[in-house]
Amino acid sequence: MEAFITSANEIMWSLPMVFGLLALGVYFTIRMAAPQFRLIKDMVGQLIGGGSSSAGVSSFQAFAMALGGRIGVGNIAGVAAAIYLGGPGAILWMWVTALFGAPVALAESSLAQLYKHKVRGEFRGGPAYYILEGLGRNWRWLAVAYAAAAVFASVITGPQIQANAVTAATSEAWGWDPLWVGLGMAALFCLVVFGGMHRLARTVGLVVPFMAAAYIVVGLIVMIAMWQALPAMFGLIFSSAFGMNSLYGGLLGAAIAWGVRRAVYSTEIGTGAGAQASAAAHVSHPVKQGLAQAFSAYVDTLFVCTMTALMIMATNSFNVLSPDDQSLITEHLPGTEEGPAYVQNAVDAVLPTFGPSFVALAVFLFSFTTLLSFSFYAETNLAYLIPNKRVQKATITVARVALALSMVYGSVQTSAFVWSLADFGVGIYTWVNILALVLLSPVTIRLFKDYDRQRRAGQDPVLNPREIGVENAALWEQVHDAYERTGDLDRAMDYVADTAPDTRAIQIVDSKEG
């Protein structure tokens, strides 16, 4: 089994995936006139404004749910693994992925908003929805493939790496038994997640800003203490990224591959995962939420991941594997496995005795909010796959329990195994989503240009899907019709949220509601 997963990962995460994703980001950058740079003000403004409704959450809450999925073990253990496997140069390729991946995040989140549905009284959407509604019934098989892969990754493979990182960090800090830590996390997860989407949104909305801010503050303290080493660290990153460093020159291919691979896992750019949270937001134009989610790529990679990398390298708290995988090029921490321990050593070098405990707490908060987001993603795709409400509700309950059990199982596995499993799950649905984004790129460009035109005219952008030739966006047609009648956008959106009937975005077989 492990050999199969390793072989599959080598195929899924090969150079076509790496350069294909970057090429898609460059394409959207050109066609949208570099929104990741010129619309930063709009990105931040969208997080501050906007409200929620009975069927949806605020733009910030949707952003926080997606950020909760993005800021996780990838920001600590993932960065450490990227340096270990690809050398310091992998960090630059993480930055490149974030900068050119931001328009991809904008595209997938805007599409999720455009083709969202009201399911069991709540807004739901994501790649499975926009594949079917945007590409038509002939592409139903692709939509089903994405939804099934997303459920598998969210319930089975993804939770294991999150729980495993927590148990590794808590064992390092306090010597806690991994099994009991896994059981405790599973119990706490169930208490929160059975409270529904709005409790999930409130929980993540409270925790995400706190955990990110605290982590960045500690990172700044470490970097201030090590400020003399920072110029050399940036030089090391740039020279290693392009194969110009004599020590790490042989890792050029690995730096690119692992930098992009770990950035995709950390930011979820191109995977469509964050787009599922975006569909739940209450906004007047889909691109507004797309911009909010594009900004999350910056928060995740340019702030949190960079902070981790600089802490690790400035304090020489890392090892680097040779290209032949048989020896170490650099060995600053003999006998230390790549992962949270790198960061714990880095913080401990500046703040003695504080590092292990602080990083263990940070890993727990990062991972726990990611697990809550995984639950939301699983529910979104199960709601898509199962039209019968009673069966859907029961299946979602089973999925929540299975997710909790995956956490317990992953807590006692090896780090190498759970990372390989996590990459396998993410790789499957990322390939499906990238294909969908390519096929739907004309719709994405029309949608973005409609937003940009209204913004340039000094208007608060409001979508009229008929005006730009978009079909199958039923909820947005209802919002615009209500807006035309009332002249009040907030009232129109609240009215549709309260009165729109539940819809079924997919029926694997056409059947009547049970």
C-alpha positions as CSV (number, residue, x, y, z in Angstrom):
1,M,0.0,0.0,0.0
2,E,2.7,2.4,1.0
3,A,4.7,1.6,-2.2
4,F,1.6,2.3,-4.3
5,I,1.0,5.7,-2.7
6,T,4.6,6.7,-3.1
7,S,4.6,5.7,-6.8
8,A,1.3,7.5,-7.4
9,N,2.7,10.7,-5.7
10,E,5.7,10.6,-8.0
11,I,3.4,10.7,-11.0
12,M,0.8,13.2,-9.6
13,W,3.3,15.7,-8.3
14,S,5.7,15.5,-11.2
15,L,6.9,18.6,-13.3
16,P,3.6,18.8,-15.4
17,M,1.7,19.5,-12.2
18,V,4.3,22.1,-11.0
19,F,4.6,24.0,-14.2
20,G,1.0,23.5,-15.2
21,L,-0.2,25.3,-12.0
22,L,2.3,28.1,-12.4
23,A,1.4,28.5,-16.1
24,L,-2.3,28.8,-15.1
25,G,-1.4,31.5,-12.6
26,V,0.6,33.4,-15.2
27,Y,-2.3,33.2,-17.6
28,F,-4.8,34.6,-15.1
29,T,-2.3,37.3,-14.1
30,I,-2.1,38.5,-17.7
31,R,-5.8,38.2,-18.5
32,M,-6.8,40.0,-15.3
33,A,-4.1,42.6,-15.4
34,A,-2.2,41.4,-12.3
35,P,-5.1,41.6,-9.7
36,Q,-2.8,40.1,-7.0
37,F,-0.9,43.4,-7.1
38,R,-3.2,46.2,-8.1
39,L,-6.3,45.1,-6.1
40,I,-4.7,44.5,-2.7
41,K,-6.8,47.4,-1.3
42,D,-10.0,45.6,-2.5
43,M,-8.8,42.4,-0.9
44,V,-8.4,43.9,2.5
45,G,-11.5,46.0,2.2
46,Q,-13.7,43.0,1.4
47,L,-12.6,41.4,4.7
48,I,-13.7,44.4,6.7
49,G,-17.1,44.9,5.0
50,G,-20.0,42.6,4.3
51,G,-22.5,40.9,6.5
52,S,-24.0,37.4,6.9
53,S,-27.4,35.9,6.5
54,S,-29.4,32.9,7.6
55,A,-28.0,30.9,4.8
56,G,-24.5,32.3,4.6
57,V,-21.6,33.6,6.6
58,S,-19.8,36.9,6.3
59,S,-16.9,37.4,3.9
60,F,-14.5,37.4,6.8
61,Q,-15.9,34.3,8.3
62,A,-15.6,32.5,4.9
63,F,-12.1,33.8,4.6
64,A,-11.3,32.6,8.1
65,M,-12.7,29.1,7.4
66,A,-10.6,28.9,4.2
67,L,-7.6,30.3,6.1
68,G,-8.2,27.8,8.8
69,G,-7.8,25.1,6.2
70,R,-4.7,26.8,4.8
71,I,-2.9,27.7,8.0
72,G,-2.1,24.3,9.4
73,V,0.6,21.8,9.7
74,G,1.9,22.8,6.3
75,N,3.1,26.2,7.8
76,I,5.3,24.5,10.3
77,A,6.0,20.9,9.5
78,G,5.5,21.5,5.7
79,V,8.0,24.3,5.6
80,A,10.5,22.2,7.5
81,A,10.0,19.3,5.1
82,A,10.5,21.6,2.1
83,I,13.8,22.8,3.4
84,Y,14.9,19.3,4.3
85,L,14.0,17.8,0.9
86,G,14.6,20.8,-1.4
87,G,17.1,23.0,0.5
88,P,16.7,26.7,1.4
89,G,15.8,27.5,-2.2
90,A,12.5,25.7,-1.9
91,I,11.2,28.8,0.1
92,L,11.6,31.1,-2.9
93,W,9.5,28.7,-5.0
94,M,6.9,28.8,-2.3
95,W,6.8,32.6,-2.7
96,V,6.5,32.3,-6.5
97,T,3.6,29.8,-6.1
98,A,1.8,32.2,-3.7
99,L,2.2,35.3,-6.0
100,F,1.1,33.5,-9.2
101,G,-1.3,31.3,-7.3
102,A,-3.3,34.2,-5.9
103,P,-5.2,34.7,-9.2
104,V,-5.9,31.0,-9.3
105,A,-7.4,31.2,-5.8
106,L,-9.4,34.3,-7.0
107,A,-10.7,32.3,-10.0
108,E,-11.8,29.2,-8.1
109,S,-13.4,31.1,-5.3
110,S,-15.3,33.4,-7.7
111,L,-16.6,30.4,-9.6
112,A,-17.7,28.7,-6.4
113,Q,-19.7,31.9,-5.5
114,L,-21.1,32.1,-9.0
115,Y,-22.5,28.6,-9.1
116,K,-23.4,28.2,-5.4
117,H,-26.6,26.5,-4.2
118,K,-28.7,26.5,-1.1
119,V,-28.5,23.1,0.4
120,R,-30.3,22.2,3.7
121,G,-30.7,26.0,4.4
122,E,-27.1,26.9,3.9
123,F,-25.1,28.2,0.9
124,R,-22.8,25.5,-0.5
125,G,-20.5,25.3,-3.5
126,G,-17.1,24.5,-4.8
127,P,-15.4,22.7,-7.7
128,A,-18.0,19.9,-7.9
129,Y,-20.8,22.5,-8.3
130,Y,-19.0,24.7,-10.8
131,I,-17.9,21.8,-12.9
132,L,-21.4,20.6,-13.4
133,E,-23.1,24.0,-13.7
134,G,-20.4,25.7,-15.7
135,L,-19.5,22.8,-18.0
136,G,-22.8,21.0,-18.3
137,R,-24.2,17.5,-17.6
138,N,-21.7,15.9,-20.0
139,W,-19.0,16.7,-17.4
140,R,-21.0,15.2,-14.5
141,W,-18.4,12.4,-14.2
142,L,-15.7,14.9,-13.5
143,A,-17.8,16.7,-10.9
144,V,-18.5,13.4,-9.2
145,A,-14.8,12.5,-9.3
146,Y,-13.8,15.8,-7.6
147,A,-16.5,15.5,-4.9
148,A,-15.6,11.8,-4.1
149,A,-11.8,12.7,-4.0
150,A,-12.5,15.7,-1.8
151,V,-14.5,13.6,0.7
152,F,-11.8,11.0,0.7
153,A,-9.0,13.5,1.3
154,S,-11.0,15.6,3.9
155,V,-12.2,12.6,5.9
156,I,-9.4,10.0,5.5
157,T,-6.0,11.3,4.4
158,G,-5.9,14.9,5.4
159,P,-6.8,14.6,9.1
160,Q,-4.0,12.1,9.7
161,I,-1.1,14.5,9.0
162,Q,-2.7,17.2,11.2
163,A,-3.1,14.9,14.2
164,N,0.3,13.4,13.7
165,A,2.0,16.8,13.7
166,V,0.2,17.7,17.0
167,T,1.3,14.4,18.7
168,A,4.9,14.9,17.5
169,A,5.0,18.5,18.9
170,T,3.3,17.6,22.2
171,S,5.6,14.6,22.6
172,E,8.6,16.8,22.1
173,A,7.3,19.5,24.4
174,W,5.7,17.6,27.2
175,G,6.2,13.9,26.6
176,W,2.4,13.2,26.1
177,D,1.3,9.9,24.8
178,P,0.3,10.2,21.1
179,L,-2.8,8.0,21.4
180,W,-4.3,10.0,24.2
181,V,-3.6,13.3,22.4
182,G,-5.3,11.9,19.3
183,L,-8.3,10.8,21.4
184,G,-8.5,14.2,23.1
185,M,-8.4,16.1,19.7
186,A,-11.1,13.8,18.3
187,A,-13.4,14.5,21.3
188,L,-12.9,18.2,21.1
189,F,-13.5,18.2,17.3
190,C,-16.8,16.4,17.7
191,L,-18.0,18.9,20.3
192,V,-17.4,21.8,17.9
193,V,-18.4,20.3,14.6
194,F,-21.8,19.0,15.6
195,G,-22.8,22.6,16.3
196,G,-23.3,23.4,12.6
197,M,-21.7,25.7,10.0
198,H,-22.3,28.9,11.9
199,R,-20.7,27.6,15.1
200,L,-17.8,26.4,13.0
201,A,-17.5,29.8,11.3
202,R,-17.5,31.6,14.7
203,T,-15.0,29.2,16.2
204,V,-12.6,29.5,13.3
205,G,-13.2,33.3,13.0
206,L,-12.0,33.7,16.6
207,V,-9.1,31.3,16.6
208,V,-7.5,32.0,13.2
209,P,-6.5,35.7,13.8
210,F,-5.3,35.0,17.3
211,M,-3.1,32.0,16.3
212,A,-1.6,33.7,13.3
213,A,-0.9,36.9,15.1
214,A,0.7,35.1,18.1
215,Y,2.9,33.0,15.8
216,I,4.0,36.0,13.8
217,V,4.8,38.0,17.0
218,V,7.0,35.2,18.3
219,G,8.6,34.9,14.8
220,L,9.4,38.6,14.8
221,I,11.0,38.3,18.3
222,V,13.2,35.4,17.0
223,M,14.2,37.4,13.8
224,I,14.9,40.6,15.8
225,A,17.2,38.6,18.0
226,M,18.9,37.0,14.9
227,W,18.7,40.1,12.7
228,Q,22.4,40.0,11.8
229,A,21.9,36.5,10.2
230,L,18.8,37.6,8.1
231,P,20.6,39.1,5.0
232,A,22.7,36.0,4.7
233,M,19.5,33.9,4.9
234,F,17.8,35.7,2.1
235,G,21.0,35.4,0.1
236,L,21.0,31.7,0.8
237,I,17.4,31.3,-0.3
238,F,17.9,33.1,-3.6
239,S,21.2,31.5,-4.5
240,S,19.9,28.0,-3.7
241,A,16.6,28.6,-5.6
242,F,18.5,29.0,-8.9
243,G,21.2,26.4,-8.4
244,M,24.0,29.0,-7.8
245,N,24.9,27.9,-4.3
246,S,27.9,25.5,-4.3
247,L,26.4,23.4,-1.4
248,Y,22.9,23.2,-2.7
249,G,23.4,23.4,-6.5
250,G,22.4,19.8,-7.0
251,L,19.0,20.5,-5.5
252,L,17.6,22.9,-8.2
253,G,14.9,20.5,-9.4
254,A,14.1,19.4,-5.9
255,A,13.9,23.1,-4.7
256,I,11.3,23.8,-7.4
257,A,9.3,20.6,-7.0
258,W,9.2,20.7,-3.2
259,G,8.7,24.4,-2.9
260,V,5.6,24.3,-5.2
261,R,4.4,21.0,-3.7
262,R,4.5,22.3,-0.1
263,A,3.0,25.7,-1.1
264,V,0.1,24.0,-2.8
265,Y,-0.5,21.9,0.3
266,S,-0.2,24.8,2.6
267,T,-2.2,27.4,0.7
268,E,-4.6,25.0,-1.1
269,I,-4.2,27.0,-4.3
270,G,-5.4,25.1,-7.3
271,T,-7.0,22.4,-5.1
272,G,-10.4,24.1,-4.9
273,A,-10.6,23.4,-1.1
274,G,-10.7,27.1,-0.1
275,A,-13.4,27.7,-2.8
276,Q,-15.8,25.6,-0.8
277,A,-15.7,28.0,2.1
278,S,-16.0,30.9,-0.3
279,A,-19.3,29.7,-1.6
280,A,-20.8,30.2,1.9
281,A,-20.1,33.9,1.9
282,H,-22.7,36.7,1.7
283,V,-21.4,39.1,-1.0
284,S,-22.9,41.2,-3.8
285,H,-20.5,39.9,-6.5
286,P,-18.6,36.6,-6.7
287,V,-15.3,38.3,-7.4
288,K,-15.4,40.1,-4.0
289,Q,-15.0,36.8,-2.2
290,G,-12.5,35.7,-4.8
291,L,-10.3,38.6,-3.9
292,A,-10.7,37.9,-0.2
293,Q,-9.5,34.3,-0.8
294,A,-6.6,35.5,-3.0
295,F,-5.4,37.5,0.0
296,S,-5.3,34.4,2.2
297,A,-2.5,33.1,0.0
298,Y,-0.4,36.0,1.0
299,V,-1.2,35.6,4.7
300,D,-0.4,31.9,4.6
301,T,2.8,31.9,2.6
302,L,4.4,35.4,2.6
303,F,3.8,35.9,6.3
304,V,3.4,32.6,8.2
305,C,5.5,30.2,6.0
306,T,8.2,32.9,5.6
307,M,8.3,33.4,9.3
308,T,8.8,29.7,9.9
309,A,11.5,29.5,7.3
310,L,13.5,32.4,8.6
311,M,13.3,31.2,12.2
312,I,14.6,27.8,11.1
313,M,17.4,29.0,9.0
314,A,18.5,32.0,11.1
315,T,19.1,29.7,14.1
316,N,20.5,26.8,12.0
317,S,17.7,24.6,13.1
318,F,17.5,22.4,10.0
319,N,19.0,19.5,8.1
320,V,19.1,19.1,4.3
321,L,18.9,15.7,2.5
322,S,21.2,15.0,-0.4
323,P,19.8,14.4,-4.0
324,D,20.5,10.7,-3.6
325,D,18.4,10.5,-0.5
326,Q,21.2,8.6,1.2
327,S,23.0,11.2,3.3
328,L,22.7,14.8,4.6
329,I,24.2,17.8,2.9
330,T,23.6,19.9,6.0
331,E,23.2,18.5,9.5
332,H,22.6,21.1,12.2
333,L,20.3,18.9,14.2
334,P,21.7,15.4,14.4
335,G,19.1,12.7,14.9
336,T,16.1,15.2,14.6
337,E,13.3,14.3,12.3
338,E,12.1,17.1,10.0
339,G,8.9,18.7,11.2
340,P,7.7,20.7,14.3
341,A,11.0,19.9,16.1
342,Y,12.9,22.3,13.7
343,V,10.7,25.2,14.8
344,Q,10.8,24.2,18.4
345,N,14.6,24.2,18.3
346,A,14.5,27.6,16.5
347,V,12.3,29.3,19.1
348,D,14.1,27.6,22.0
349,A,17.4,29.0,20.7
350,V,16.2,32.6,21.4
351,L,13.6,32.0,24.1
352,P,14.9,29.1,26.2
353,T,12.3,26.6,27.5
354,F,9.6,28.6,25.7
355,G,10.0,27.1,22.2
356,P,8.7,23.5,22.6
357,S,5.6,24.5,24.5
358,F,4.7,27.5,22.3
359,V,5.2,25.6,19.1
360,A,3.2,22.6,20.4
361,L,0.3,25.0,21.2
362,A,0.6,26.7,17.8
363,V,0.6,23.4,16.0
364,F,-2.5,22.3,17.9
365,L,-4.4,25.5,17.0
366,F,-3.2,25.5,13.4
367,S,-4.1,21.8,13.0
368,F,-7.4,22.0,14.8
369,T,-8.8,24.8,12.7
370,T,-7.7,22.9,9.6
371,L,-9.7,19.9,10.8
372,L,-12.8,22.0,11.3
373,S,-12.4,23.2,7.7
374,F,-12.0,19.6,6.5
375,S,-15.3,18.8,8.1
376,F,-16.9,21.7,6.2
377,Y,-15.3,20.5,2.9
378,A,-16.5,17.0,3.4
379,E,-20.1,18.1,4.2
380,T,-20.1,20.4,1.1
381,N,-19.2,17.5,-1.2
382,L,-21.5,15.0,0.4
383,A,-24.3,17.5,0.1
384,Y,-23.4,17.6,-3.6
385,L,-23.2,13.8,-4.1
386,I,-26.3,12.8,-2.1
387,P,-29.7,14.4,-3.1
388,N,-31.8,12.6,-0.5
389,K,-31.9,14.8,2.6
390,R,-32.3,12.0,5.1
391,V,-29.5,9.9,3.6
392,Q,-27.4,13.0,3.3
393,K,-27.8,14.0,6.9
394,A,-26.9,10.5,8.1
395,T,-23.9,10.3,5.8
396,I,-22.6,13.6,7.0
397,T,-22.8,12.3,10.6
398,V,-20.9,9.2,9.6
399,A,-18.3,11.3,7.8
400,R,-17.7,13.4,10.9
401,V,-17.2,10.3,13.1
402,A,-14.9,8.8,10.4
403,L,-12.8,12.1,10.4
404,A,-12.4,11.9,14.1
405,L,-11.3,8.3,13.9
406,S,-8.8,9.2,11.2
407,M,-7.3,11.7,13.6
408,V,-6.8,9.0,16.2
409,Y,-5.3,6.6,13.6
410,G,-2.9,9.2,12.2
411,S,-1.7,10.3,15.7
412,V,0.1,7.0,16.1
413,Q,1.6,6.6,12.6
414,T,5.0,7.6,11.3
415,S,5.4,11.1,9.9
416,A,6.7,9.9,6.5
417,F,3.6,7.7,6.0
418,V,1.0,10.3,6.9
419,W,2.7,13.0,4.7
420,S,2.7,10.6,1.8
421,L,-0.9,9.8,2.4
422,A,-1.9,13.5,2.6
423,D,-0.1,14.3,-0.7
424,F,-1.9,11.4,-2.4
425,G,-5.3,12.7,-1.3
426,V,-4.6,16.3,-2.3
427,G,-3.0,15.3,-5.6
428,I,-6.1,13.5,-6.8
429,Y,-8.6,16.4,-6.6
430,T,-6.0,19.1,-7.5
431,W,-5.6,17.5,-11.0
432,V,-9.4,17.5,-11.4
433,N,-9.7,21.1,-10.3
434,I,-6.9,22.4,-12.5
435,L,-8.6,20.8,-15.6
436,A,-11.9,22.4,-14.6
437,L,-10.2,25.9,-14.1
438,V,-8.7,25.7,-17.6
439,L,-12.0,24.7,-19.2
440,L,-13.9,27.4,-17.3
441,S,-11.3,30.2,-17.8
442,P,-13.5,32.1,-20.3
443,V,-16.3,32.4,-17.7
444,T,-13.8,33.4,-15.0
445,I,-12.4,36.2,-17.2
446,R,-15.9,37.5,-18.1
447,L,-16.9,37.5,-14.4
448,F,-13.7,39.3,-13.3
449,K,-14.0,42.0,-16.1
450,D,-17.6,42.6,-15.0
451,Y,-16.4,43.3,-11.5
452,D,-13.5,45.4,-12.7
453,R,-15.8,47.5,-15.0
454,Q,-18.2,48.3,-12.2
455,R,-15.4,49.1,-9.8
456,R,-13.7,51.5,-12.2
457,A,-17.0,53.2,-12.7
458,G,-17.2,53.9,-9.0
459,Q,-20.0,51.5,-8.3
460,D,-20.4,48.8,-5.7
461,P,-20.2,45.8,-8.0
462,V,-23.4,43.7,-8.2
463,L,-23.7,40.7,-10.4
464,N,-26.3,40.3,-13.1
465,P,-25.4,36.9,-14.6
466,R,-27.7,37.4,-17.6
467,E,-25.8,40.6,-18.5
468,I,-22.5,38.7,-19.0
469,G,-24.1,35.6,-20.6
470,V,-23.7,33.2,-17.6
471,E,-26.3,30.5,-17.3
472,N,-27.1,28.2,-14.4
473,A,-26.5,30.8,-11.7
474,A,-30.0,30.6,-10.3
475,L,-29.3,32.2,-6.9
476,W,-27.6,35.2,-8.5
477,E,-30.5,35.7,-10.9
478,Q,-32.9,35.7,-7.9
479,V,-30.6,38.2,-6.0
480,H,-30.5,40.6,-9.0
481,D,-34.3,40.3,-9.5
482,A,-34.9,41.1,-5.8
483,Y,-32.5,44.0,-6.0
484,E,-34.3,45.4,-9.0
485,R,-37.6,45.3,-7.1
486,T,-36.3,46.7,-3.8
487,G,-33.4,48.9,-4.7
488,D,-31.7,47.7,-1.5
489,L,-28.9,45.2,-2.0
490,D,-28.8,43.9,1.6
491,R,-32.5,43.4,1.7
492,A,-32.4,41.6,-1.6
493,M,-29.7,39.2,-0.5
494,D,-31.4,38.5,2.8
495,Y,-34.7,37.9,1.0
496,V,-33.1,35.3,-1.3
497,A,-31.2,33.7,1.6
498,D,-34.4,33.3,3.5
499,T,-36.9,32.4,0.7
500,A,-34.9,30.6,-2.0
501,P,-35.8,26.9,-2.1
502,D,-33.2,24.2,-1.5
503,T,-31.6,23.0,-4.7
504,R,-29.6,19.9,-5.6
505,A,-26.6,20.7,-7.7
506,I,-26.1,17.1,-8.6
507,Q,-28.1,13.9,-8.9
508,I,-25.9,10.9,-9.7
509,V,-29.2,9.3,-10.8
510,D,-32.3,11.4,-11.4
511,S,-34.6,10.6,-8.5
512,K,-37.3,12.3,-6.5
513,E,-36.5,13.7,-3.1
514,G,-37.0,11.2,-0.3
